[in-house]
């Protein structure tokens, strides 16, 4: 099975919309499982119009819990907490969003009234359409540990892929360059880096490609909304040439993409003759060649 990861140095460049269309087209020729690892804002299933099949709670973070029967109200725990996660003037109260589970309060507590325990901080949902399975992680608002959740989503997606005999695991990666991106790229066979021709986007593209280089995974670049700014597009081509990366496709800015999002379908399914859909079909063939299917 081949793992393809779709990344962008920042959000808002159309990564998930493109992944949905790519997955839908690949799903017409291969068995494909999709993984949505943008756990702070998972929306791949919406773009595909996929229906929820299963959902399970996950625990990837730990928080302090106080046993008030044992508590002496000395507030030493409040003094030791470097994250200001314990408030209260007479009795201590843990603010879950601020608690990092470091355990300092439990160590200092003279009454052993604090335990550090795992808490539910997200979900792994499985959606499906007639041709695709989508495994999506969802981190609760204000929670951290997104790198761990990305690992869990990938593990679940790999199992699903094995069960269904999938040839391709297509991963919609998180935006940015942090820990979740590293978790998404680990084990990949190919990375598609999506950018758009704006002055800031090239900087973000370079940052994410620098992260990918550590994993020695081949990278291809896709320029989305290609007509936005010619000078910036030329700069992306120069960057690709200097760094020996292929430009896989230019996807034109196309109002039918927006209409397809409203319809809850990938543009390649809803409007196959739209200019963006034609470009994405060419991109899909190019990706298939790149990963030698
Ligand atoms: S350190 Fe322990 S005993 Fe003191 S206030 Fe905190 S929980 Fe209560
Ligand atoms: S576990 Fe750490 S962050 Fe959480 S309340 Fe205790 S000292 Fe603060």
Tab-separated table of N, CA and C in Angstrom, residues 81-213:
chain	number	residue	atom	x	y	z
A	81	UNK	N	2.248	25.403	40.165
A	81	UNK	CA	1.803	25.230	38.771
A	81	UNK	C	2.324	26.361	37.891
A	82	UNK	N	3.167	26.027	36.929
A	82	UNK	CA	3.769	27.037	36.037
A	82	UNK	C	2.814	27.463	34.934
A	83	UNK	N	1.678	26.771	34.830
A	83	UNK	CA	0.730	27.082	33.748
A	83	UNK	C	-0.500	27.843	34.259
A	84	UNK	N	-0.442	28.273	35.520
A	84	UNK	CA	-1.586	28.986	36.146
A	84	UNK	C	-2.885	28.221	35.942
A	85	UNK	N	-2.794	26.897	36.065
A	85	UNK	CA	-3.961	26.057	35.786
A	85	UNK	C	-4.774	25.768	37.039
A	86	UNK	N	-4.283	26.220	38.194
A	86	UNK	CA	-5.058	26.017	39.422
A	86	UNK	C	-5.452	27.385	39.968
A	87	UNK	N	-6.746	27.609	40.074
A	87	UNK	CA	-7.245	28.886	40.570
A	87	UNK	C	-7.982	28.661	41.890
A	88	UNK	N	-8.499	29.748	42.464
A	88	UNK	CA	-9.238	29.637	43.719
A	88	UNK	C	-8.464	30.280	44.849
A	89	UNK	N	-9.184	30.954	45.748
A	89	UNK	CA	-8.503	31.614	46.866
A	89	UNK	C	-8.600	30.797	48.157
A	90	UNK	N	-9.626	29.966	48.251
A	90	UNK	CA	-9.752	29.143	49.462
A	90	UNK	C	-9.613	27.663	49.169
A	91	UNK	N	-10.139	27.262	48.022
A	91	UNK	CA	-10.089	25.855	47.636
A	91	UNK	C	-9.533	25.775	46.212
A	92	UNK	N	-8.654	24.812	45.907
A	92	UNK	CA	-8.049	24.764	44.565
A	92	UNK	C	-9.025	24.235	43.510
A	93	UNK	N	-8.960	24.839	42.337
A	93	UNK	CA	-9.813	24.383	41.228
A	93	UNK	C	-8.945	24.300	39.966
A	94	UNK	N	-8.907	23.125	39.352
A	94	UNK	CA	-8.091	22.951	38.142
A	94	UNK	C	-8.868	23.453	36.923
A	95	UNK	N	-8.212	24.308	36.118
A	95	UNK	CA	-8.812	24.761	34.855
A	95	UNK	C	-8.324	23.796	33.774
A	96	UNK	N	-9.205	22.906	33.284
A	96	UNK	CA	-8.734	21.833	32.390
A	96	UNK	C	-8.012	22.348	31.139
A	97	UNK	N	-8.502	23.449	30.528
A	97	UNK	CA	-7.865	23.947	29.297
A	97	UNK	C	-6.412	24.364	29.528
A	98	UNK	N	-6.100	24.799	30.753
A	98	UNK	CA	-4.741	25.288	31.026
A	98	UNK	C	-3.812	24.192	31.526
A	99	UNK	N	-4.396	23.106	32.057
A	99	UNK	CA	-3.564	22.046	32.650
A	99	UNK	C	-2.835	21.246	31.575
A	100	UNK	N	-1.505	21.139	31.728
A	100	UNK	CA	-0.679	20.392	30.770
A	100	UNK	C	-0.353	18.994	31.276
A	101	UNK	N	-0.878	18.641	32.446
A	101	UNK	CA	-0.649	17.293	32.979
A	101	UNK	C	0.784	17.022	33.387
A	102	UNK	N	1.527	18.086	33.750
A	102	UNK	CA	2.954	17.909	34.052
A	102	UNK	C	3.190	17.128	35.349
A	103	UNK	N	2.220	17.162	36.274
A	103	UNK	CA	2.325	16.362	37.493
A	103	UNK	C	2.997	17.062	38.662
A	104	UNK	N	3.442	18.311	38.488
A	104	UNK	CA	4.142	19.012	39.575
A	104	UNK	C	3.251	19.155	40.806
A	105	UNK	N	1.971	19.444	40.588
A	105	UNK	CA	1.047	19.647	41.709
A	105	UNK	C	0.875	18.354	42.514
A	106	UNK	N	0.829	17.229	41.797
A	106	UNK	CA	0.657	15.941	42.487
A	106	UNK	C	1.876	15.622	43.348
A	107	UNK	N	3.054	16.009	42.855
A	107	UNK	CA	4.288	15.738	43.622
A	107	UNK	C	4.326	16.586	44.888
A	108	UNK	N	3.919	17.866	44.764
A	108	UNK	CA	4.041	18.792	45.904
A	108	UNK	C	2.937	18.600	46.943
A	109	UNK	N	1.817	18.051	46.542
A	109	UNK	CA	0.637	17.984	47.436
A	109	UNK	C	0.943	17.171	48.699
A	110	UNK	N	0.848	17.785	49.883
A	110	UNK	CA	1.183	17.062	51.124
A	110	UNK	C	0.155	16.000	51.507
A	111	UNK	N	-1.021	16.049	50.874
A	111	UNK	CA	-2.088	15.107	51.266
A	111	UNK	C	-2.323	14.021	50.220
A	112	UNK	N	-1.459	13.987	49.186
A	112	UNK	CA	-1.663	13.046	48.053
A	112	UNK	C	-3.117	13.124	47.547
A	113	UNK	N	-3.574	14.366	47.421
A	113	UNK	CA	-4.971	14.577	47.011
A	113	UNK	C	-5.122	14.748	45.501
A	114	UNK	N	-3.983	14.742	44.788
A	114	UNK	CA	-4.066	14.988	43.331
A	114	UNK	C	-3.583	13.763	42.568
A	115	UNK	N	-4.361	13.354	41.582
A	115	UNK	CA	-3.873	12.325	40.654
A	115	UNK	C	-3.849	12.930	39.247
A	116	UNK	N	-2.954	12.399	38.421
A	116	UNK	CA	-2.879	12.827	37.022
A	116	UNK	C	-3.483	11.688	36.208
A	117	UNK	N	-4.573	11.995	35.516
A	117	UNK	CA	-5.296	10.917	34.840
A	117	UNK	C	-5.580	11.293	33.384
A	118	UNK	N	-5.724	10.271	32.561
A	118	UNK	CA	-6.064	10.496	31.155
A	118	UNK	C	-7.498	11.002	31.051
A	119	UNK	N	-7.722	11.940	30.136
A	119	UNK	CA	-9.079	12.474	29.942
A	119	UNK	C	-9.446	12.407	28.461
A	120	UNK	N	-10.748	12.326	28.208
A	120	UNK	CA	-11.227	12.333	26.811
A	120	UNK	C	-10.956	13.712	26.222
A	121	UNK	N	-10.219	13.752	25.096
A	121	UNK	CA	-9.929	15.065	24.499
A	121	UNK	C	-10.166	15.090	22.988
A	122	UNK	N	-10.789	14.046	22.487
A	122	UNK	CA	-11.082	14.069	21.058
A	122	UNK	C	-11.831	12.819	20.634
A	123	UNK	N	-11.998	12.675	19.329
A	123	UNK	CA	-12.717	11.517	18.775
A	123	UNK	C	-12.015	11.056	17.502
A	124	UNK	N	-12.218	9.789	17.167
A	124	UNK	CA	-11.858	9.308	15.830
A	124	UNK	C	-13.157	8.843	15.178
A	125	UNK	N	-13.504	9.479	14.082
A	125	UNK	CA	-14.747	9.189	13.368
A	125	UNK	C	-14.433	8.473	12.059
A	126	UNK	N	-15.291	7.544	11.700
A	126	UNK	CA	-15.145	6.873	10.401
A	126	UNK	C	-16.376	7.199	9.555
A	127	UNK	N	-16.131	7.770	8.381
A	127	UNK	CA	-17.196	8.120	7.446
A	127	UNK	C	-17.038	7.252	6.203
A	128	UNK	N	-18.099	7.196	5.402
A	128	UNK	CA	-17.930	6.498	4.123
A	128	UNK	C	-18.841	7.086	3.055
A	129	UNK	N	-18.386	6.916	1.813
A	129	UNK	CA	-19.217	7.179	0.639
A	129	UNK	C	-19.281	5.837	-0.085
A	130	UNK	N	-19.922	5.824	-1.256
A	130	UNK	CA	-20.001	4.555	-1.988
A	130	UNK	C	-18.611	4.035	-2.355
A	131	UNK	N	-17.656	4.964	-2.621
A	131	UNK	CA	-16.355	4.474	-3.077
A	131	UNK	C	-15.200	4.714	-2.113
A	132	UNK	N	-15.434	5.429	-1.013
A	132	UNK	CA	-14.308	5.793	-0.142
A	132	UNK	C	-14.641	5.606	1.336
A	133	UNK	N	-13.593	5.292	2.105
A	133	UNK	CA	-13.689	5.310	3.566
A	133	UNK	C	-12.844	6.487	4.037
A	134	UNK	N	-13.363	7.272	4.971
A	134	UNK	CA	-12.623	8.424	5.503
A	134	UNK	C	-12.492	8.273	7.014
A	135	UNK	N	-11.253	8.208	7.501
A	135	UNK	CA	-11.008	8.171	8.947
A	135	UNK	C	-10.556	9.572	9.359
A	136	UNK	N	-11.270	10.175	10.299
A	136	UNK	CA	-10.984	11.571	10.646
A	136	UNK	C	-10.788	11.746	12.140
A	137	UNK	N	-9.746	12.465	12.505
A	137	UNK	CA	-9.514	12.806	13.907
A	137	UNK	C	-10.147	14.143	14.219
A	138	UNK	N	-10.603	14.281	15.461
A	138	UNK	CA	-11.248	15.532	15.857
A	138	UNK	C	-10.811	15.850	17.282
A	139	UNK	N	-9.996	16.874	17.428
A	139	UNK	CA	-9.530	17.259	18.763
A	139	UNK	C	-10.535	18.227	19.371
A	140	UNK	N	-10.894	18.036	20.636
A	140	UNK	CA	-11.849	18.951	21.274
A	140	UNK	C	-11.241	20.356	21.357
A	141	UNK	N	-12.111	21.350	21.365
A	141	UNK	CA	-11.667	22.755	21.387
A	141	UNK	C	-10.801	23.013	22.623
A	142	UNK	N	-9.671	23.678	22.385
A	142	UNK	CA	-8.790	24.047	23.488
A	142	UNK	C	-7.828	22.948	23.903
A	143	UNK	N	-7.918	21.774	23.277
A	143	UNK	CA	-7.045	20.660	23.664
A	143	UNK	C	-5.751	20.673	22.850
A	144	UNK	N	-4.695	20.119	23.454
A	144	UNK	CA	-3.431	19.977	22.719
A	144	UNK	C	-3.264	18.500	22.358
A	145	UNK	N	-2.048	18.023	22.215
A	145	UNK	CA	-1.763	16.617	21.869
A	145	UNK	C	-2.215	16.258	20.467
A	146	UNK	N	-2.196	17.197	19.535
A	146	UNK	CA	-2.679	16.867	18.200
A	146	UNK	C	-1.735	15.908	17.473
A	147	UNK	N	-0.428	15.946	17.781
A	147	UNK	CA	0.504	15.005	17.150
A	147	UNK	C	0.150	13.571	17.492
A	148	UNK	N	-0.176	13.325	18.767
A	148	UNK	CA	-0.559	11.970	19.196
A	148	UNK	C	-1.837	11.522	18.493
A	149	UNK	N	-2.785	12.447	18.381
A	149	UNK	CA	-4.044	12.093	17.721
A	149	UNK	C	-3.806	11.780	16.242
A	150	UNK	N	-2.922	12.533	15.590
A	150	UNK	CA	-2.597	12.249	14.188
A	150	UNK	C	-2.051	10.821	14.064
A	151	UNK	N	-1.178	10.431	14.988
A	151	UNK	CA	-0.649	9.056	14.977
A	151	UNK	C	-1.786	8.042	15.097
A	152	UNK	N	-2.745	8.323	15.984
A	152	UNK	CA	-3.855	7.381	16.195
A	152	UNK	C	-4.759	7.306	14.966
A	153	UNK	N	-4.981	8.462	14.335
A	153	UNK	CA	-5.815	8.474	13.119
A	153	UNK	C	-5.135	7.645	12.028
A	154	UNK	N	-3.831	7.832	11.876
A	154	UNK	CA	-3.115	7.069	10.837
A	154	UNK	C	-3.157	5.575	11.134
A	155	UNK	N	-2.993	5.216	12.387
A	155	UNK	CA	-3.020	3.800	12.754
A	155	UNK	C	-4.403	3.205	12.430
A	156	UNK	N	-5.465	3.941	12.796
A	156	UNK	CA	-6.826	3.459	12.509
A	156	UNK	C	-7.047	3.358	11.003
A	157	UNK	N	-6.571	4.372	10.265
A	157	UNK	CA	-6.759	4.379	8.808
A	157	UNK	C	-5.988	3.233	8.157
A	158	UNK	N	-4.802	2.942	8.661
A	158	UNK	CA	-4.020	1.823	8.100
A	158	UNK	C	-4.750	0.500	8.327
A	159	UNK	N	-5.329	0.347	9.514
A	159	UNK	CA	-6.084	-0.895	9.793
A	159	UNK	C	-7.284	-1.009	8.856
A	160	UNK	N	-8.012	0.106	8.697
A	160	UNK	CA	-9.168	0.109	7.785
A	160	UNK	C	-8.722	-0.240	6.372
A	161	UNK	N	-7.597	0.346	5.971
A	161	UNK	CA	-7.086	0.102	4.622
A	161	UNK	C	-6.740	-1.377	4.440
A	162	UNK	N	-6.122	-1.959	5.469
A	162	UNK	CA	-5.782	-3.390	5.389
A	162	UNK	C	-7.044	-4.242	5.279
A	163	UNK	N	-8.048	-3.903	6.089
A	163	UNK	CA	-9.303	-4.685	6.078
A	163	UNK	C	-9.972	-4.659	4.711
A	164	UNK	N	-9.874	-3.515	4.033
A	164	UNK	CA	-10.580	-3.376	2.752
A	164	UNK	C	-9.661	-3.655	1.562
A	165	UNK	N	-8.411	-4.013	1.840
A	165	UNK	CA	-7.459	-4.287	0.764
A	165	UNK	C	-7.106	-3.048	-0.039
A	166	UNK	N	-7.077	-1.897	0.624
A	166	UNK	CA	-6.795	-0.640	-0.092
A	166	UNK	C	-5.364	-0.605	-0.621
A	167	UNK	N	-5.234	-0.030	-1.830
A	167	UNK	CA	-3.896	0.128	-2.421
A	167	UNK	C	-3.290	1.469	-2.048
A	168	UNK	N	-4.167	2.414	-1.698
A	168	UNK	CA	-3.685	3.771	-1.422
A	168	UNK	C	-4.289	4.286	-0.116
A	169	UNK	N	-3.423	4.858	0.713
A	169	UNK	CA	-3.895	5.632	1.861
A	169	UNK	C	-3.557	7.091	1.559
A	170	UNK	N	-4.593	7.885	1.377
A	170	UNK	CA	-4.414	9.300	1.033
A	170	UNK	C	-4.690	10.121	2.286
A	171	UNK	N	-3.690	10.875	2.710
A	171	UNK	CA	-3.777	11.573	3.999
A	171	UNK	C	-3.869	13.075	3.792
A	172	UNK	N	-4.944	13.656	4.285
A	172	UNK	CA	-5.079	15.108	4.293
A	172	UNK	C	-4.340	15.602	5.533
A	173	UNK	N	-3.197	16.231	5.315
A	173	UNK	CA	-2.330	16.600	6.428
A	173	UNK	C	-2.779	17.860	7.143
A	174	UNK	N	-2.207	18.099	8.327
A	174	UNK	CA	-2.523	19.328	9.049
A	174	UNK	C	-1.777	20.510	8.426
A	175	UNK	N	-2.261	21.733	8.628
A	175	UNK	CA	-1.512	22.891	8.128
A	175	UNK	C	-0.308	23.173	9.025
A	176	UNK	N	0.591	24.020	8.561
A	176	UNK	CA	1.721	24.426	9.388
A	176	UNK	C	2.912	23.497	9.246
A	177	UNK	N	3.812	23.565	10.249
A	177	UNK	CA	5.042	22.763	10.192
A	177	UNK	C	5.330	22.088	11.528
A	178	UNK	N	4.356	22.027	12.407
A	178	UNK	CA	4.615	21.535	13.762
A	178	UNK	C	4.565	20.023	13.880
A	179	UNK	N	4.443	19.596	15.136
A	179	UNK	CA	4.442	18.181	15.502
A	179	UNK	C	3.399	17.360	14.713
A	180	UNK	N	2.164	17.861	14.515
A	180	UNK	CA	1.190	17.062	13.756
A	180	UNK	C	1.638	16.809	12.315
A	181	UNK	N	2.339	17.766	11.722
A	181	UNK	CA	2.823	17.583	10.341
A	181	UNK	C	3.879	16.482	10.314
A	182	UNK	N	4.757	16.507	11.287
A	182	UNK	CA	5.795	15.463	11.368
A	182	UNK	C	5.136	14.087	11.513
A	183	UNK	N	4.111	14.021	12.368
A	183	UNK	CA	3.392	12.744	12.557
A	183	UNK	C	2.716	12.308	11.261
A	184	UNK	N	2.218	13.262	10.493
A	184	UNK	CA	1.523	12.918	9.238
A	184	UNK	C	2.493	12.398	8.187
A	185	UNK	N	3.687	12.969	8.120
A	185	UNK	CA	4.643	12.610	7.058
A	185	UNK	C	5.352	11.285	7.337
A	186	UNK	N	5.537	10.980	8.619
A	186	UNK	CA	6.273	9.762	8.975
A	186	UNK	C	5.657	8.537	8.301
A	187	UNK	N	6.439	7.811	7.542
A	187	UNK	CA	5.954	6.584	6.890
A	187	UNK	C	5.362	6.798	5.511
A	188	UNK	N	5.349	8.070	5.033
A	188	UNK	CA	4.737	8.351	3.726
A	188	UNK	C	5.647	7.927	2.577
A	189	UNK	N	5.023	7.602	1.440
A	189	UNK	CA	5.781	7.289	0.220
A	189	UNK	C	5.922	8.514	-0.681
A	190	UNK	N	4.990	9.438	-0.514
A	190	UNK	CA	5.001	10.599	-1.409
A	190	UNK	C	4.275	11.750	-0.723
A	191	UNK	N	4.770	12.973	-0.925
A	191	UNK	CA	4.096	14.144	-0.363
A	191	UNK	C	3.747	15.114	-1.481
A	192	UNK	N	2.513	15.569	-1.452
A	192	UNK	CA	2.067	16.606	-2.376
A	192	UNK	C	1.960	17.898	-1.570
A	193	UNK	N	2.737	18.906	-1.953
A	193	UNK	CA	2.712	20.177	-1.218
A	193	UNK	C	1.882	21.176	-2.015
A	194	UNK	N	0.775	21.607	-1.405
A	194	UNK	CA	-0.139	22.521	-2.093
A	194	UNK	C	0.174	23.952	-1.676
A	195	UNK	N	0.268	24.826	-2.682
A	195	UNK	CA	0.520	26.231	-2.394
A	195	UNK	C	-0.355	27.074	-3.306
A	196	UNK	N	-0.303	28.372	-3.124
A	196	UNK	CA	-0.990	29.270	-4.048
A	196	UNK	C	-0.051	30.419	-4.375
A	197	UNK	N	-0.230	31.038	-5.522
A	197	UNK	CA	0.729	32.072	-5.924
A	197	UNK	C	0.468	33.415	-5.242
A	198	UNK	N	0.932	33.518	-4.019
A	198	UNK	CA	0.915	34.798	-3.311
A	198	UNK	C	2.309	34.985	-2.711
A	199	UNK	N	2.707	36.219	-2.429
A	199	UNK	CA	4.070	36.433	-1.899
A	199	UNK	C	4.325	35.642	-0.615
A	200	UNK	N	3.342	35.540	0.283
A	200	UNK	CA	3.577	34.850	1.567
A	200	UNK	C	3.613	33.333	1.406
A	201	UNK	N	2.899	32.811	0.427
A	201	UNK	CA	2.741	31.358	0.323
A	201	UNK	C	4.062	30.658	0.013
A	202	UNK	N	4.949	31.302	-0.748
A	202	UNK	CA	6.222	30.664	-1.082
A	202	UNK	C	7.048	30.429	0.185
A	203	UNK	N	7.010	31.384	1.088
A	203	UNK	CA	7.726	31.238	2.357
A	203	UNK	C	7.191	30.018	3.128
A	204	UNK	N	5.849	29.887	3.172
A	204	UNK	CA	5.239	28.751	3.879
A	204	UNK	C	5.561	27.428	3.187
A	205	UNK	N	5.574	27.459	1.855
A	205	UNK	CA	5.915	26.252	1.090
A	205	UNK	C	7.331	25.798	1.427
A	206	UNK	N	8.257	26.760	1.437
A	206	UNK	CA	9.645	26.420	1.731
A	206	UNK	C	9.768	25.822	3.134
A	207	UNK	N	9.062	26.381	4.087
A	207	UNK	CA	9.150	25.874	5.471
A	207	UNK	C	8.664	24.430	5.554
A	208	UNK	N	7.538	24.130	4.882
A	208	UNK	CA	7.016	22.760	4.999
A	208	UNK	C	7.921	21.786	4.229
A	209	UNK	N	8.499	22.234	3.113
A	209	UNK	CA	9.393	21.342	2.359
A	209	UNK	C	10.667	21.067	3.163
A	210	UNK	N	11.119	22.058	3.920
A	210	UNK	CA	12.296	21.810	4.775
A	210	UNK	C	12.003	20.719	5.808
A	211	UNK	N	10.779	20.706	6.337
A	211	UNK	CA	10.399	19.641	7.290
A	211	UNK	C	10.381	18.289	6.576
A	212	UNK	N	9.782	18.255	5.382
A	212	UNK	CA	9.646	16.987	4.649
A	212	UNK	C	11.020	16.410	4.317
A	213	UNK	N	11.992	17.302	4.030
A	213	UNK	CA	13.339	16.831	3.648
A	213	UNK	C	13.947	15.903	4.689
